[in-house]
Coordinates of C-alpha atoms in Angstrom, one line a residue:
M1 CA 396.9 152.6 5.9
A2 CA 398.1 150.4 3.1
Q3 CA 401.7 151.0 2.0
G4 CA 402.4 152.1 -1.5
T5 CA 404.5 150.0 -3.9
K6 CA 407.3 150.9 -6.3
D7 CA 406.7 150.7 -10.1
S8 CA 409.4 149.9 -12.7
T9 CA 410.7 153.5 -12.6
G10 CA 411.1 153.4 -8.9
T11 CA 408.2 155.7 -8.3
I12 CA 406.1 154.9 -5.2
A13 CA 402.5 154.3 -6.4
S14 CA 399.6 155.5 -4.4
P15 CA 397.9 152.8 -2.3
S16 CA 394.6 151.5 -3.7
L17 CA 391.6 149.9 -2.2
P18 CA 390.6 146.4 -3.0
L19 CA 387.9 146.3 -5.7
D20 CA 385.6 144.1 -3.7
L21 CA 385.8 146.6 -0.8
V22 CA 384.8 149.5 -3.1
E23 CA 381.9 147.5 -4.5
E24 CA 380.6 146.0 -1.3
E25 CA 381.2 148.7 1.3
I26 CA 381.4 152.1 -0.5
L27 CA 379.1 151.9 -3.5
C28 CA 376.2 150.6 -1.4
R29 CA 376.3 153.9 0.6
L30 CA 376.1 156.2 -2.3
P31 CA 372.9 158.0 -3.6
V32 CA 371.2 156.4 -6.5
K33 CA 371.9 159.4 -8.8
T34 CA 375.6 159.0 -8.2
L35 CA 375.5 155.3 -8.8
L36 CA 373.7 155.7 -12.1
Q37 CA 376.5 158.0 -13.2
L38 CA 379.2 155.5 -12.1
R39 CA 377.8 152.8 -14.4
C40 CA 380.0 154.1 -17.2
I41 CA 383.2 153.5 -15.2
C42 CA 383.5 149.8 -16.1
K43 CA 381.4 146.9 -17.1
S44 CA 381.5 145.2 -13.7
W45 CA 380.1 148.4 -12.0
K46 CA 377.4 148.7 -14.7
S47 CA 376.4 145.1 -14.1
L48 CA 376.5 145.5 -10.3
I49 CA 374.4 148.6 -10.2
S50 CA 371.9 147.8 -12.9
D51 CA 371.5 144.0 -12.7
D52 CA 372.5 142.6 -9.3
P53 CA 369.5 142.1 -7.0
K54 CA 371.7 141.3 -4.0
F55 CA 373.5 144.6 -4.4
A56 CA 370.2 146.4 -4.8
K57 CA 369.0 144.9 -1.5
K58 CA 372.2 145.8 0.3
H59 CA 372.0 149.3 -1.0
L60 CA 368.4 149.5 0.2
R61 CA 369.3 148.3 3.7
M62 CA 372.1 150.9 3.9
S63 CA 369.7 153.6 2.8
K64 CA 367.3 152.7 5.6
I65 CA 370.0 152.6 8.2
L66 CA 371.8 155.8 7.2
K67 CA 368.5 157.7 6.5
Q68 CA 370.5 160.1 4.3
Q69 CA 368.5 159.4 1.1
Q70 CA 364.9 159.9 2.2
H71 CA 362.6 162.0 0.1
L72 CA 359.2 163.7 0.4
I73 CA 357.1 163.4 -2.7
V74 CA 353.9 165.4 -3.2
N75 CA 351.4 166.1 -6.0
V76 CA 350.5 169.6 -7.0
L77 CA 347.5 170.5 -9.1
Y78 CA 348.0 173.6 -11.4
G79 CA 345.4 172.8 -14.1
N80 CA 347.5 169.6 -14.8
L81 CA 349.2 167.3 -12.3
F82 CA 352.8 167.6 -11.3
S83 CA 354.7 165.5 -8.8
F84 CA 357.6 167.1 -7.0
D85 CA 360.4 165.4 -5.2
Y86 CA 362.3 166.9 -2.2
L87 CA 365.2 165.6 -0.2
L88 CA 363.7 165.2 3.3
S89 CA 366.9 166.4 5.0
D90 CA 366.6 169.8 3.2
V91 CA 363.1 170.2 4.5
F92 CA 364.3 170.1 8.1
S93 CA 367.7 171.8 7.7
N94 CA 366.6 174.7 5.5
I95 CA 363.6 175.7 7.4
S96 CA 364.0 179.5 7.4
N97 CA 367.2 180.5 5.6
A98 CA 366.8 179.0 2.2
T99 CA 364.2 177.7 -0.2
V100 CA 363.9 174.0 -0.4
A101 CA 364.6 172.9 -4.0
H102 CA 362.6 170.3 -5.8
T103 CA 362.8 167.8 -8.7
Q104 CA 359.8 167.5 -11.0
L105 CA 358.7 164.0 -11.8
N106 CA 357.0 163.4 -15.2
I107 CA 354.7 160.4 -14.6
P108 CA 353.6 158.9 -17.9
I109 CA 349.8 158.7 -17.5
S110 CA 348.1 158.2 -20.8
N111 CA 344.9 160.2 -21.3
S112 CA 343.5 157.5 -23.6
I113 CA 343.5 154.9 -20.8
F114 CA 343.7 156.7 -17.5
S115 CA 342.7 159.9 -15.8
R116 CA 345.5 162.4 -15.4
N117 CA 345.3 162.8 -11.7
I118 CA 346.7 160.8 -8.8
S119 CA 344.5 160.4 -5.8
E120 CA 346.6 158.4 -3.3
I121 CA 350.3 157.4 -2.8
C122 CA 351.8 154.7 -0.7
S123 CA 355.3 153.3 -0.7
C124 CA 357.5 150.3 0.2
D125 CA 361.3 150.0 -0.3
G126 CA 361.5 153.1 -2.6
I127 CA 358.7 152.0 -4.9
L128 CA 355.6 154.1 -5.0
C129 CA 352.1 152.8 -5.7
L130 CA 350.1 155.6 -7.3
T131 CA 346.3 155.3 -7.3
L132 CA 344.8 157.1 -10.2
D133 CA 341.7 159.2 -9.5
D134 CA 339.4 156.9 -11.4
R135 CA 340.4 154.5 -8.5
R136 CA 340.2 151.5 -10.8
S137 CA 343.9 151.6 -11.9
A138 CA 347.3 152.1 -10.4
I139 CA 350.9 152.8 -11.4
L140 CA 354.1 151.6 -9.8
C141 CA 357.0 154.0 -9.8
N142 CA 360.6 154.0 -8.7
P143 CA 361.3 157.8 -8.7
S144 CA 365.0 157.2 -8.1
L145 CA 365.4 155.3 -11.3
R146 CA 362.6 157.2 -13.2
K147 CA 361.0 153.8 -13.9
Y148 CA 357.3 153.2 -14.1
S149 CA 355.0 150.2 -14.6
T150 CA 351.2 150.2 -15.2
L151 CA 349.1 147.5 -13.7
P152 CA 346.2 145.8 -15.4
P153 CA 342.9 147.4 -14.7
L154 CA 340.7 145.5 -12.3
E155 CA 337.8 145.2 -14.8
I156 CA 340.0 142.9 -16.9
H157 CA 340.3 140.5 -13.9
R158 CA 336.6 140.8 -13.3
K159 CA 335.5 140.7 -16.9
R160 CA 332.6 138.3 -16.2
D161 CA 330.9 140.1 -13.4
Y162 CA 332.5 143.6 -13.2
D163 CA 329.7 146.2 -13.3
Y164 CA 330.3 149.9 -12.5
Q165 CA 326.6 150.0 -11.4
R166 CA 327.3 147.3 -8.9
E167 CA 330.2 149.2 -7.3
V168 CA 329.6 151.5 -4.3
K169 CA 333.1 152.9 -4.0
P170 CA 336.1 152.8 -6.2
S171 CA 339.0 150.6 -5.3
L172 CA 341.7 151.3 -2.7
F173 CA 345.3 150.2 -3.6
S174 CA 348.0 149.2 -1.1
F175 CA 351.5 147.9 -1.5
G176 CA 354.0 145.9 0.4
Y177 CA 356.7 143.2 0.4
D178 CA 356.4 139.5 1.1
H179 CA 359.8 138.7 2.5
V180 CA 359.3 135.0 2.7
N181 CA 358.7 134.6 -1.1
D182 CA 360.8 137.7 -2.0
V183 CA 358.0 139.3 -4.0
Y184 CA 356.2 142.6 -3.9
K185 CA 352.4 142.7 -3.9
V186 CA 349.7 145.2 -4.7
I187 CA 346.4 144.9 -2.8
A188 CA 343.1 146.2 -4.2
I189 CA 340.1 146.5 -2.0
S190 CA 336.7 147.2 -3.7
C191 CA 333.4 147.8 -2.0
F192 CA 330.2 146.6 -3.7
K193 CA 326.5 146.9 -2.9
D194 CA 325.8 143.2 -2.6
K195 CA 328.7 142.1 -0.4
Y196 CA 331.5 143.4 1.8
E197 CA 334.8 144.6 0.4
E198 CA 336.3 142.3 -2.2
V199 CA 340.1 141.9 -2.2
D200 CA 342.4 141.2 -5.1
V201 CA 346.2 140.7 -5.2
Y202 CA 348.7 141.5 -7.9
T203 CA 352.1 139.9 -7.5
L204 CA 354.9 141.7 -9.3
G205 CA 356.4 139.5 -12.0
T206 CA 353.0 138.1 -12.9
N207 CA 350.5 139.8 -15.2
Y208 CA 347.2 139.2 -13.6
W209 CA 345.0 139.9 -10.5
R210 CA 343.7 137.1 -8.3
S211 CA 341.0 137.2 -5.7
I212 CA 341.6 136.3 -2.0
Q213 CA 339.3 136.3 1.1
D214 CA 337.0 139.3 1.4
F215 CA 338.0 142.0 3.8
P216 CA 336.6 141.0 7.3
Y217 CA 335.3 144.4 8.3
S218 CA 332.2 146.1 6.8
R219 CA 333.6 149.7 7.1
L220 CA 337.0 150.8 5.9
S221 CA 338.3 154.2 5.2
M222 CA 338.4 154.1 1.4
Y223 CA 340.8 157.0 1.3
D224 CA 343.5 155.4 3.5
P225 CA 345.9 153.2 1.5
G226 CA 347.1 151.4 4.6
V227 CA 350.6 151.2 6.1
F228 CA 353.1 148.4 5.4
V229 CA 354.8 147.3 8.7
G230 CA 355.7 143.9 10.0
G231 CA 355.3 142.0 6.8
A232 CA 351.6 143.1 6.6
V233 CA 349.5 146.0 5.3
N234 CA 347.6 147.6 8.1
W235 CA 344.3 149.6 7.9
L236 CA 342.1 151.4 10.4
A237 CA 338.7 149.9 10.2
S238 CA 335.4 150.0 12.2
E239 CA 332.4 147.8 12.7
E240 CA 329.1 148.7 14.1
V241 CA 328.5 146.9 17.5
S242 CA 325.2 148.7 18.3
N243 CA 323.0 151.4 16.9
S244 CA 325.0 154.1 18.7
S245 CA 328.6 152.9 18.8
D246 CA 331.3 151.5 16.6
C247 CA 334.2 149.2 17.4
H248 CA 337.6 150.6 16.1
D249 CA 340.4 148.2 15.3
I250 CA 343.5 147.8 13.1
V251 CA 343.1 145.1 10.5
S252 CA 346.2 143.7 9.0
L253 CA 346.8 141.5 5.9
D254 CA 349.8 139.2 6.2
L255 CA 351.4 139.3 2.7
E256 CA 352.9 135.9 2.9
K257 CA 349.9 133.9 4.2
E258 CA 347.4 136.4 2.7
S259 CA 345.3 136.1 5.9
Y260 CA 343.8 138.8 8.1
Q261 CA 344.2 139.5 11.8
K262 CA 343.0 142.1 14.2
I263 CA 345.5 144.3 16.1
S264 CA 344.2 146.0 19.2
P265 CA 345.0 149.7 19.4
P266 CA 346.1 151.4 22.6
D267 CA 343.3 152.7 24.9
L268 CA 342.5 156.1 23.3
E269 CA 339.7 158.5 23.2
K270 CA 337.0 157.2 20.9
D271 CA 336.1 160.7 19.7
G272 CA 339.6 161.6 18.6
F273 CA 341.1 161.5 15.1
W274 CA 343.5 158.7 14.4
D275 CA 346.0 158.2 11.6
L276 CA 348.2 155.1 11.0
A277 CA 351.8 155.5 10.1
M278 CA 355.2 153.9 10.4
V279 CA 357.8 155.5 12.7
R280 CA 361.2 154.0 13.3
D281 CA 360.0 150.8 11.6
C282 CA 357.2 150.4 14.1
L283 CA 353.4 150.6 13.6
C284 CA 352.3 154.0 14.8
I285 CA 349.1 155.9 15.6
F286 CA 348.9 159.7 15.5
A287 CA 346.0 160.4 17.9
R288 CA 344.7 164.0 17.7
S289 CA 342.3 165.4 20.3
D290 CA 340.3 168.5 19.8
F291 CA 338.5 170.7 22.4
F292 CA 336.8 174.0 22.3
D293 CA 338.5 176.9 24.2
Q294 CA 335.8 179.4 25.2
N295 CA 338.5 182.0 26.1
I296 CA 339.6 182.3 22.5
G297 CA 336.4 181.1 20.8
C298 CA 337.9 178.3 18.7
Y299 CA 339.2 174.8 18.9
K300 CA 342.5 173.7 20.2
F301 CA 344.1 170.3 19.7
C302 CA 347.0 168.2 21.0
L303 CA 348.7 165.2 19.4
D304 CA 349.9 161.9 21.0
V305 CA 352.2 159.6 19.1
W306 CA 351.9 155.9 20.0
I307 CA 354.2 153.2 18.6
M308 CA 353.8 149.4 18.8
K309 CA 357.4 148.3 19.7
E310 CA 356.5 144.6 19.2
Y311 CA 354.3 144.2 16.2
G312 CA 351.0 142.5 17.0
I313 CA 351.5 142.7 20.8
K314 CA 348.9 145.1 22.4
E315 CA 351.0 145.5 25.6
S316 CA 353.9 146.9 23.6
W317 CA 352.0 150.1 22.7
T318 CA 354.0 153.0 24.1
K319 CA 353.4 156.7 24.0
L320 CA 356.4 158.1 22.2
Y321 CA 355.6 161.7 22.1
H322 CA 353.0 164.2 23.5
F323 CA 352.7 167.3 21.4
P324 CA 350.7 169.9 23.4
Y325 CA 348.5 172.6 22.0
L326 CA 350.2 173.8 18.8
G327 CA 347.9 176.7 18.1
Y328 CA 344.5 177.3 16.4
Q329 CA 346.3 178.6 13.4
Y330 CA 347.0 175.0 12.2
P331 CA 343.6 173.5 11.4
Y332 CA 343.2 170.1 9.8
L333 CA 346.6 169.0 10.9
K334 CA 348.1 165.8 9.4
T335 CA 351.4 164.4 10.6
V336 CA 353.8 163.4 7.8
Y337 CA 357.1 162.5 9.4
I338 CA 359.0 162.5 12.7
S339 CA 362.8 162.9 12.5
D340 CA 365.3 161.2 14.8
D341 CA 365.9 164.5 16.6
D342 CA 362.2 164.8 17.5
Q343 CA 361.1 167.3 14.9
L344 CA 357.6 166.8 13.5
L345 CA 356.7 167.7 9.9
F346 CA 353.0 168.3 9.5
S347 CA 350.6 169.7 6.9
F348 CA 347.7 172.0 7.7
D349 CA 345.0 173.9 5.9
N350 CA 345.6 177.6 5.4
N351 CA 342.7 179.3 3.5
D352 CA 342.1 176.2 1.4
Q353 CA 345.8 175.8 0.6
L354 CA 347.8 173.0 2.1
K355 CA 350.8 174.4 4.0
W356 CA 353.7 172.8 5.9
A357 CA 355.3 173.3 9.3
V358 CA 358.1 171.8 11.3
Y359 CA 357.5 171.5 15.1
N360 CA 360.5 171.1 17.4
S361 CA 359.4 169.1 20.4
K362 CA 362.5 170.1 22.4
N363 CA 361.8 173.9 22.4
G364 CA 358.2 174.1 21.2
N365 CA 359.1 176.2 18.2
V366 CA 357.1 176.0 15.0
K367 CA 358.7 177.1 11.7
I368 CA 357.4 177.2 8.2
P369 CA 359.8 175.8 5.5
K370 CA 360.2 177.9 2.4
I371 CA 359.4 175.2 -0.2
Q372 CA 359.0 175.9 -3.9
H373 CA 355.6 175.2 -5.3
G374 CA 354.2 174.8 -1.8
N375 CA 350.6 175.7 -2.5
Y376 CA 347.8 173.2 -3.3
W377 CA 349.8 170.2 -2.3
M378 CA 348.1 166.8 -2.0
H379 CA 348.9 163.4 -0.7
P380 CA 352.5 163.6 0.6
E381 CA 354.6 160.4 1.0
V382 CA 358.1 159.8 2.4
Y383 CA 360.2 157.2 0.5
V384 CA 363.8 156.0 0.6
E385 CA 366.1 155.8 -2.5
S386 CA 366.3 152.4 -4.0
L387 CA 367.7 150.4 -6.9
I388 CA 364.8 147.9 -6.8
S389 CA 363.7 147.3 -10.3
L390 CA 360.1 147.1 -11.7
P391 CA 358.6 144.6 -14.1
C392 CA 357.4 145.8 -17.5
S393 CA 353.9 147.2 -17.8
Y394 CA 351.1 144.8 -18.7

């Protein structure tokens, strides 16, 4: 411990920490809400917290390492749309004894331009990409900073040949980070009658969309925004190889080169249900298998969790968990998050209401968190707190 020094009156002053140590090693570990309050302490702190991109990146790295500032964001539809934000640690720690509190987010969606609803959410580095339910527009949001940025509608980019009658499905928006060029990019995939999926890219800091090579597969889940892992956005896609069978693959778009590649999945049952995700910074597949149990007269299911330890290397696929039969009372299960202590947060359908449960893989217990406004939830997403700034709206 540093020794105190005597002032002019002979009083021993309390030891103090060097300012650079406070700024570089302590502030970067604090929650964003606390940092925003500390901006008023002095001009140097205000500049550091609000305007220094190096500090923002260091804070983001620490947030990912410490995993103390992770949040669960969901949309709730009660006539109008509300987005609620929950601290993820509260969801796991207050499973049965207390109600998990929330923060309401007021997302500025203008009725004159956009629909009021959000249909999909994906995230990268604390920034959310919100697909509006017309699926022709998107909003970027940093919920930690309460900052929002609207993107130009795609029809502005395609003003010469854009035709709603030509479009088969609305657009699918994805989001990720190009670490080589240090820029964030939004990917829009649109399916048309006269050709395969067209792909457009919006680079943050510009004010326009640009077209790149078309998506290489003819069939893509247009309700899956993709998963950003390994410097690429990854989607589950399929292609018909015969009249009776499809070929299932993972297709990735490298955000630096803006080129595609196929990633082979592990050898899984073709008739199962697959979801892509990111677990412990690795590409992950949640593989659910259903079977009919004649003894109880209903379907059972089990869940296998596979992670790709080395991105792009098929041989690195490893089964991380096997969750056995969880019970027929959890239909339409969707995995949301796996904690470091092997607890699984999943959603399920309960009489047309979306509910939540936490499964402990160590003892097999399933508990239902008491979460405020827990009915009619849609499109959950986990994000980490961040100081990453957003550009102005177009």
